[in-house]
C-alpha cells in the first residue's frame, strides 16, 4: 500500500486545542473527575488518553487513573483478516467497578473497535458508566455507537483513509486524509 | 520358438565376455552368440544401446505365499521380479505356515510353475516353524528343491542349534543364510540407534545387535566348515567381520540391500513407515562401508530383502508398523544410481553381484550366457530414466521409500527360459 | 507477523522469532487467567478436540481450560493404545475429525510421530501434546515462559535437565528450545538414561549430579518412571534417589537464586526431595498456571486468525 496525503484535518495546534476542549467537556459533563478513569485503546488511543489525563490534572489539579486496552481478542473480524494481529498486554491497574470509564481512541469509524472495547471492559468488571472520546469522527457507523466527546467531525468517503500521527509514536502531530495510490 | 536379441552389448562376466554381439535363443536355451546372427521366424529384440546380461537373481525375497496373500502372492511377487529385471528369485520360508517340510517346498514349486512368471527357488527353514528349536527336515527339503536354509525374519538365538544346523546342512552342500540379530539387544527398537534416534524420539537398535550375531555365526562357520551367507548386512562392523572371515578363508558370503546402500537413518524423520526396515537404515559411515564392501568384494551379492506389506498394515504409527521395504522393482535403478553411475562398481561387477554370485551361492546353473545355457536374460538400458511411482508396482506391496526418486539405468526386458516376460518396462504375459 | 504454520509438532522446527512470539502472546493470556471473568470471546464457534491416547490429567486439563478460556468448544477423547490391533487407525480417526469440522486437534500419543500422521490427514491445526520420546513442545514453551518470567531472559542461563533424558520428550523439546534461545544446557543422569549422541544437540552431559548442578540458574527435574527400573536401566529406585535425587543440599550447589522446575506429576522423595518441591526456589505451581497461558497463546496463534491454513501453500 502506498499512501499519499490528500489533506490535513488537524495540525499539531488543532490536536492540542481539541484535546483541551475534550478535557473540559469531560470535567463538565461528569461534574468533576472523582470517579473518572481513562482507558486508551491501543495503539493511538493510549497517548491520547495520557494527554487528556495531563490536561485534566492541569485544569482540576487531580490525577485520573489511566489504563491501556488491547482489543485484539475481542475483534469480530479475526476470521476474515489475512494477517493475524499480535496480541499486546491490556494494562488497567485499577478496578473498573463503579468508575466512569472514558474510552479514548483516535478515529471513530464503523464502531466495531468500540464494540470490542466495550465487551473487553465489561469482562473486567462493572463500571458505573462508559463514555467515548475520539479525536476524529469520520462517520459510516455500522453499529449503534456514538461518541460523547469528539475533536473533529469529518464527513468522509468510505474509501478515504484517515490517519492520526502522534509524536509519542510518530514524527509529528497531525490528522490527515490519505488515499491509496497503489 | 526362436528369439534373437540383436545389437546389444553382452555382459557375461562368467565367460569373460563383454562386447557387442547377438544372442540366438532356441527352445529356451542359448543356441548361438555372435555377430550378425540371423534366424528365420525368430522374434527379434532390438538391444541396440542396451546391456545384455545373464538373468538377475534376487536371492532374498518374501513372496508371502502361502498364508500372507494380502501382502504378496507368488503370482504378484514374480511379476514384480519380472518388472525389476529379475529372472529368478529365492523366496524366504517365513510364510504361514513356515516352509519347513518337503510338502511346503513342493507347494511353492508347483504354485510357481503354475502362476509364477520368473524362476522361483524356495529356501527352507533351518528349524521347525523357524522357532529356533529342533532342526527342520533339511535333507527332505533339499530333495524337493530347496536351495538354501534360513530362519530369516528371526535369528537362530540358540548358538548350539545354529552350530548343529551348520554341521547338518554341510552334508547337503546348502548354504545357511543367517538373519543376524540379537533380540535382547534389539529390545523394542525401531530404527538405528544414534543421533537420529535421539532426535526423532524412537527407540534405537544398536549396530552391535547385528554385529554380535555376525561374529558368532562366523565363529560357528569356522568351527563347522559350513557355508554361511550373511543376509542383509547393514553396518560397517559387520562388513569388517565378513572381510576378516574371508581373509581367513572361511566359506562366508554376504549380501547387501539397495536400501542399505542408498539411504541413511536420517530419512526416518518423516515418520514414513516405508523407511522402517530390519535391520534398520544405518548411518553415513555404514553406507560408506557397505559400498566399500561391495567394491572390494567383501559383499558378494546385492539382494533386495523384498518385504511387501499390505497398505493398511504400514499406514499406522511408526512404532506399530511392520518392518520391511519392497525392493524388486527399484533394485537395478538404485544399484546404477549408487554404485555403477558413481563408478564404485563396473557393470561387469554389478552383473556378478546380481546374477553370477547368487547363482553360485545357491548352486544354480545360471548366471552365464554361454551356448547351451538357460536363456534367462536381463536387458538394461543404462540411459533409461524413470520417476518411481509405487502405484505402478506389480508388487502388492507399495512400501517403498523411493517413490518420487528419479532413477537412471533400468531393466527394459526380462527373458525367462527364452520367454519375454517384461519388455519396455511393461509386463508381457 | 503470526505463526506461519498449520501445526505445532515440535520445538525443533520453530524459529527463535516464533518462540518469542508465542512467549510474548502468552503474557496477555496469563492476565486473563488472573481476572474474575476468565474468558475472552476470541475462539467462539471454534472446536478444539483433545485426543489423548495416553492418560494425562494435567496436560489435558490445561488444554481444556485454555480452550474454554478462549471460548472454544472443547471436547475430550481419551482412548487407550494398549491394543493396536482393535479399534480405529489413527488415519481413520483423523478423517473422522476432519469431517466433524475440528479446528484444532491436540494429540497425546505413546508413539513418536503420531501427530505427524494426524497432520497429514487433517486440515485442522494439530498440536503435539507429547508423542513418545519425541517432543512435548507446549511443555517446553511453558517452561521457557516460566524461566523468562522469573529471570527476565533465557539467553546466557545455565540450565540443568536432570533424570531420564533417554525417554523424555520434555527434555528433548526443552533442549531444542533453550539452546535456540541461547541458554547453556546440561543433561544430567545415569549413563543408561542418556540418549546416544545427545551432545550433538548442543548440550553437555554429566553423570554426576553434583557436577551437573554446579552454578546453574535453572534445575529442571524430570519424572522417573518406575518401569525403567524394571527394564534394568538402573538397579533400584533407592539407588536412583540416592544418586540423582535433587535434595536441598544439592540445590545449594546451584546459584542461590536458581529455579527448581518439574513438569509433574512429581515423585516426592525419588527424583526430588519434598523440601525442594515445596521450597522457595520451586516454581512448579507457576509452571502449571503458565501452561494454560502458553496453550491459550498457541490456540490463538494457530486458530485465532483468519484462515491460517492459507499460509501453507
Short mmCIF file of N, CA and C in Angstrom, two decimals, chain B residues 110-202:
data_model
loop_
_atom_site.label_atom_id
_atom_site.label_comp_id
_atom_site.label_asym_id
_atom_site.label_seq_id
_atom_site.Cartn_x
_atom_site.Cartn_y
_atom_site.Cartn_z
N UNK B 110 5.27 -75.95 -7.18
CA UNK B 110 4.15 -76.18 -8.10
C UNK B 110 3.36 -74.89 -8.32
N UNK B 111 3.19 -74.10 -7.27
CA UNK B 111 2.48 -72.84 -7.41
C UNK B 111 3.25 -71.88 -8.34
N UNK B 112 4.57 -71.91 -8.19
CA UNK B 112 5.40 -71.05 -9.03
C UNK B 112 5.33 -71.50 -10.49
N UNK B 113 5.30 -72.81 -10.69
CA UNK B 113 5.22 -73.32 -12.07
C UNK B 113 3.90 -72.91 -12.70
N UNK B 114 2.84 -72.91 -11.89
CA UNK B 114 1.51 -72.61 -12.43
C UNK B 114 1.29 -71.11 -12.59
N UNK B 115 1.75 -70.31 -11.62
CA UNK B 115 1.37 -68.90 -11.60
C UNK B 115 2.53 -67.92 -11.69
N UNK B 116 3.73 -68.43 -11.49
CA UNK B 116 4.87 -67.53 -11.49
C UNK B 116 5.29 -67.17 -12.90
N UNK B 117 5.97 -66.05 -13.03
CA UNK B 117 6.46 -65.67 -14.35
C UNK B 117 7.98 -65.64 -14.39
N UNK B 118 8.62 -65.84 -13.24
CA UNK B 118 10.08 -65.99 -13.23
C UNK B 118 10.40 -67.25 -12.42
N UNK B 119 11.66 -67.65 -12.44
CA UNK B 119 12.04 -68.84 -11.67
C UNK B 119 11.94 -68.55 -10.18
N UNK B 120 11.43 -69.53 -9.45
CA UNK B 120 11.32 -69.38 -8.00
C UNK B 120 12.12 -70.49 -7.34
N UNK B 121 13.03 -70.10 -6.46
CA UNK B 121 13.89 -71.06 -5.77
C UNK B 121 13.54 -71.02 -4.28
N UNK B 122 12.88 -72.04 -3.78
CA UNK B 122 12.48 -71.99 -2.37
C UNK B 122 13.67 -72.15 -1.42
N UNK B 123 13.60 -71.42 -0.34
CA UNK B 123 14.55 -71.58 0.75
C UNK B 123 13.79 -72.22 1.90
N UNK B 124 14.36 -73.28 2.48
CA UNK B 124 13.69 -73.97 3.58
C UNK B 124 14.10 -73.37 4.91
N UNK B 125 13.28 -73.66 5.92
CA UNK B 125 13.60 -73.17 7.25
C UNK B 125 14.75 -73.96 7.85
N UNK B 126 15.48 -73.35 8.76
CA UNK B 126 16.53 -74.06 9.49
C UNK B 126 15.89 -74.92 10.57
N UNK B 127 14.94 -74.33 11.29
CA UNK B 127 14.31 -75.05 12.39
C UNK B 127 12.82 -75.15 12.15
N UNK B 128 12.21 -76.13 12.78
CA UNK B 128 10.77 -76.35 12.60
C UNK B 128 10.01 -75.09 13.00
N UNK B 129 9.20 -74.61 12.08
CA UNK B 129 8.42 -73.41 12.35
C UNK B 129 9.29 -72.17 12.53
N UNK B 130 10.56 -72.27 12.15
CA UNK B 130 11.54 -71.19 12.40
C UNK B 130 11.50 -70.75 13.86
N UNK B 131 11.21 -71.73 14.73
CA UNK B 131 11.06 -71.40 16.14
C UNK B 131 12.40 -71.44 16.87
N UNK B 132 13.44 -71.87 16.16
CA UNK B 132 14.76 -71.85 16.78
C UNK B 132 15.06 -73.06 17.64
N UNK B 133 14.17 -74.05 17.62
CA UNK B 133 14.36 -75.23 18.47
C UNK B 133 14.94 -76.41 17.69
N UNK B 134 14.05 -77.31 17.22
CA UNK B 134 14.52 -78.51 16.51
C UNK B 134 14.79 -78.20 15.04
N UNK B 135 15.77 -78.93 14.48
CA UNK B 135 16.07 -78.74 13.07
C UNK B 135 14.90 -79.16 12.21
N UNK B 136 14.65 -78.42 11.14
CA UNK B 136 13.64 -78.82 10.16
C UNK B 136 14.21 -79.96 9.31
N UNK B 137 13.34 -80.58 8.50
CA UNK B 137 13.79 -81.71 7.68
C UNK B 137 14.55 -81.18 6.46
N UNK B 138 15.77 -80.79 6.72
CA UNK B 138 16.57 -80.11 5.70
C UNK B 138 16.89 -81.04 4.53
N UNK B 139 17.18 -82.30 4.85
CA UNK B 139 17.51 -83.27 3.80
C UNK B 139 16.35 -83.44 2.83
N UNK B 140 15.16 -83.60 3.37
CA UNK B 140 13.97 -83.77 2.52
C UNK B 140 13.71 -82.52 1.68
N UNK B 141 13.90 -81.38 2.31
CA UNK B 141 13.63 -80.13 1.58
C UNK B 141 14.63 -79.98 0.42
N UNK B 142 15.86 -80.39 0.67
CA UNK B 142 16.86 -80.35 -0.40
C UNK B 142 16.40 -81.22 -1.57
N UNK B 143 15.90 -82.43 -1.25
CA UNK B 143 15.42 -83.32 -2.31
C UNK B 143 14.26 -82.68 -3.09
N UNK B 144 13.44 -81.90 -2.38
CA UNK B 144 12.29 -81.28 -3.02
C UNK B 144 12.69 -80.04 -3.82
N UNK B 145 13.90 -79.56 -3.63
CA UNK B 145 14.35 -78.42 -4.44
C UNK B 145 14.73 -77.18 -3.67
N UNK B 146 14.81 -77.27 -2.35
CA UNK B 146 15.25 -76.09 -1.60
C UNK B 146 16.70 -75.79 -1.95
N UNK B 147 17.02 -74.48 -2.07
CA UNK B 147 18.36 -74.08 -2.50
C UNK B 147 19.22 -73.59 -1.33
N UNK B 148 18.60 -73.39 -0.19
CA UNK B 148 19.32 -72.90 0.98
C UNK B 148 18.41 -73.07 2.18
N UNK B 149 18.96 -72.86 3.37
CA UNK B 149 18.10 -72.83 4.55
C UNK B 149 18.30 -71.50 5.29
N UNK B 150 17.21 -71.06 5.88
CA UNK B 150 17.27 -69.80 6.63
C UNK B 150 16.05 -69.71 7.53
N UNK B 151 16.22 -69.11 8.69
CA UNK B 151 15.07 -68.76 9.54
C UNK B 151 14.79 -67.27 9.41
N UNK B 152 15.09 -66.71 8.24
CA UNK B 152 15.03 -65.25 8.04
C UNK B 152 13.76 -64.64 8.60
N UNK B 153 13.93 -63.51 9.17
CA UNK B 153 12.86 -62.86 9.93
C UNK B 153 13.15 -63.01 11.41
N UNK B 154 13.80 -64.13 11.73
CA UNK B 154 14.22 -64.36 13.12
C UNK B 154 15.66 -64.82 13.10
N UNK B 155 16.40 -64.50 14.14
CA UNK B 155 17.72 -65.10 14.29
C UNK B 155 17.56 -66.49 14.91
N UNK B 156 18.57 -67.35 14.71
CA UNK B 156 18.61 -68.59 15.49
C UNK B 156 19.32 -68.21 16.78
N UNK B 157 18.53 -68.01 17.83
CA UNK B 157 19.14 -67.42 19.03
C UNK B 157 20.02 -68.41 19.77
N UNK B 158 19.66 -69.68 19.71
CA UNK B 158 20.42 -70.68 20.44
C UNK B 158 21.66 -71.07 19.64
N UNK B 159 22.81 -70.76 20.18
CA UNK B 159 24.05 -70.99 19.44
C UNK B 159 24.28 -72.46 19.13
N UNK B 160 23.89 -73.31 20.03
CA UNK B 160 24.05 -74.75 19.80
C UNK B 160 23.18 -75.20 18.63
N UNK B 161 21.96 -74.70 18.55
CA UNK B 161 21.09 -75.05 17.43
C UNK B 161 21.74 -74.59 16.12
N UNK B 162 22.30 -73.38 16.12
CA UNK B 162 22.94 -72.87 14.91
C UNK B 162 24.14 -73.74 14.54
N UNK B 163 24.88 -74.13 15.54
CA UNK B 163 26.05 -74.98 15.26
C UNK B 163 25.60 -76.29 14.63
N UNK B 164 24.56 -76.91 15.20
CA UNK B 164 24.08 -78.18 14.66
C UNK B 164 23.53 -77.99 13.25
N UNK B 165 22.82 -76.87 13.05
CA UNK B 165 22.25 -76.58 11.73
C UNK B 165 23.37 -76.50 10.69
N UNK B 166 24.44 -75.85 11.05
CA UNK B 166 25.56 -75.71 10.10
C UNK B 166 26.19 -77.06 9.81
N UNK B 167 26.40 -77.86 10.88
CA UNK B 167 27.02 -79.17 10.67
C UNK B 167 26.13 -80.06 9.81
N UNK B 168 24.82 -80.01 10.07
CA UNK B 168 23.89 -80.88 9.37
C UNK B 168 23.74 -80.43 7.91
N UNK B 169 23.63 -79.14 7.71
CA UNK B 169 23.39 -78.59 6.37
C UNK B 169 24.59 -78.81 5.46
N UNK B 170 25.76 -78.82 6.07
CA UNK B 170 27.00 -79.02 5.32
C UNK B 170 26.96 -80.30 4.49
N UNK B 171 26.31 -81.33 5.02
CA UNK B 171 26.21 -82.62 4.31
C UNK B 171 25.52 -82.45 2.97
N UNK B 172 24.61 -81.47 2.90
CA UNK B 172 23.82 -81.31 1.67
C UNK B 172 24.35 -80.20 0.78
N UNK B 173 25.49 -79.66 1.19
CA UNK B 173 26.09 -78.54 0.45
C UNK B 173 25.11 -77.41 0.22
N UNK B 174 24.33 -77.13 1.24
CA UNK B 174 23.42 -75.97 1.17
C UNK B 174 24.00 -74.85 2.01
N UNK B 175 23.82 -73.61 1.56
CA UNK B 175 24.25 -72.50 2.43
C UNK B 175 23.23 -72.27 3.56
N UNK B 176 23.76 -71.85 4.69
CA UNK B 176 22.89 -71.39 5.77
C UNK B 176 22.85 -69.87 5.68
N UNK B 177 21.66 -69.33 5.45
CA UNK B 177 21.53 -67.87 5.34
C UNK B 177 21.11 -67.34 6.70
N UNK B 178 21.96 -66.51 7.26
CA UNK B 178 21.71 -66.08 8.64
C UNK B 178 21.17 -64.66 8.70
N UNK B 179 20.06 -64.55 9.41
CA UNK B 179 19.47 -63.25 9.76
C UNK B 179 20.09 -62.89 11.10
N UNK B 180 21.05 -61.97 11.08
CA UNK B 180 21.87 -61.72 12.27
C UNK B 180 21.27 -60.62 13.13
N UNK B 181 20.78 -61.01 14.28
CA UNK B 181 20.10 -60.05 15.15
C UNK B 181 20.06 -60.62 16.56
N UNK B 182 20.57 -59.89 17.52
CA UNK B 182 20.46 -60.28 18.91
C UNK B 182 19.20 -59.62 19.47
N UNK B 183 18.18 -60.44 19.68
CA UNK B 183 16.86 -59.88 20.03
C UNK B 183 16.87 -59.13 21.35
N UNK B 184 17.70 -59.57 22.29
CA UNK B 184 17.76 -58.85 23.57
C UNK B 184 18.33 -57.45 23.37
N UNK B 185 19.31 -57.34 22.51
CA UNK B 185 19.88 -56.02 22.24
C UNK B 185 18.91 -55.16 21.44
N UNK B 186 18.16 -55.79 20.56
CA UNK B 186 17.19 -55.03 19.76
C UNK B 186 16.08 -54.50 20.67
N UNK B 187 15.70 -55.32 21.66
CA UNK B 187 14.58 -54.99 22.55
C UNK B 187 13.40 -54.56 21.68
N UNK B 188 12.83 -53.40 21.92
CA UNK B 188 11.74 -52.99 21.03
C UNK B 188 12.16 -51.79 20.17
N UNK B 189 13.41 -51.83 19.73
CA UNK B 189 13.92 -50.77 18.87
C UNK B 189 13.24 -50.78 17.51
N UNK B 190 13.17 -49.61 16.89
CA UNK B 190 12.50 -49.50 15.59
C UNK B 190 13.36 -48.82 14.53
N UNK B 191 14.50 -48.24 14.95
CA UNK B 191 15.37 -47.60 13.96
C UNK B 191 16.81 -47.67 14.46
N UNK B 192 17.74 -47.26 13.64
CA UNK B 192 19.14 -47.29 14.04
C UNK B 192 19.37 -46.42 15.28
N UNK B 193 20.17 -46.95 16.19
CA UNK B 193 20.48 -46.17 17.39
C UNK B 193 21.57 -45.16 17.08
N UNK B 194 21.33 -43.92 17.44
CA UNK B 194 22.32 -42.88 17.19
C UNK B 194 21.69 -41.51 17.29
N UNK B 195 22.33 -40.56 16.68
CA UNK B 195 21.86 -39.18 16.74
C UNK B 195 20.39 -39.06 16.33
N UNK B 196 20.04 -39.72 15.23
CA UNK B 196 18.68 -39.55 14.73
C UNK B 196 17.64 -40.23 15.61
N UNK B 197 17.99 -41.36 16.24
CA UNK B 197 17.00 -41.96 17.15
C UNK B 197 16.78 -41.03 18.33
N UNK B 198 17.84 -40.35 18.73
CA UNK B 198 17.71 -39.36 19.82
C UNK B 198 16.80 -38.21 19.38
N UNK B 199 17.01 -37.72 18.18
CA UNK B 199 16.24 -36.57 17.71
C UNK B 199 14.78 -36.95 17.45
N UNK B 200 14.57 -38.11 16.84
CA UNK B 200 13.21 -38.47 16.47
C UNK B 200 12.44 -39.12 17.62
N UNK B 201 13.14 -39.41 18.71
CA UNK B 201 12.45 -39.98 19.87
C UNK B 201 11.97 -41.40 19.65
N UNK B 202 12.68 -42.13 18.81
CA UNK B 202 12.32 -43.52 18.55
C UNK B 202 13.38 -44.43 19.18
#
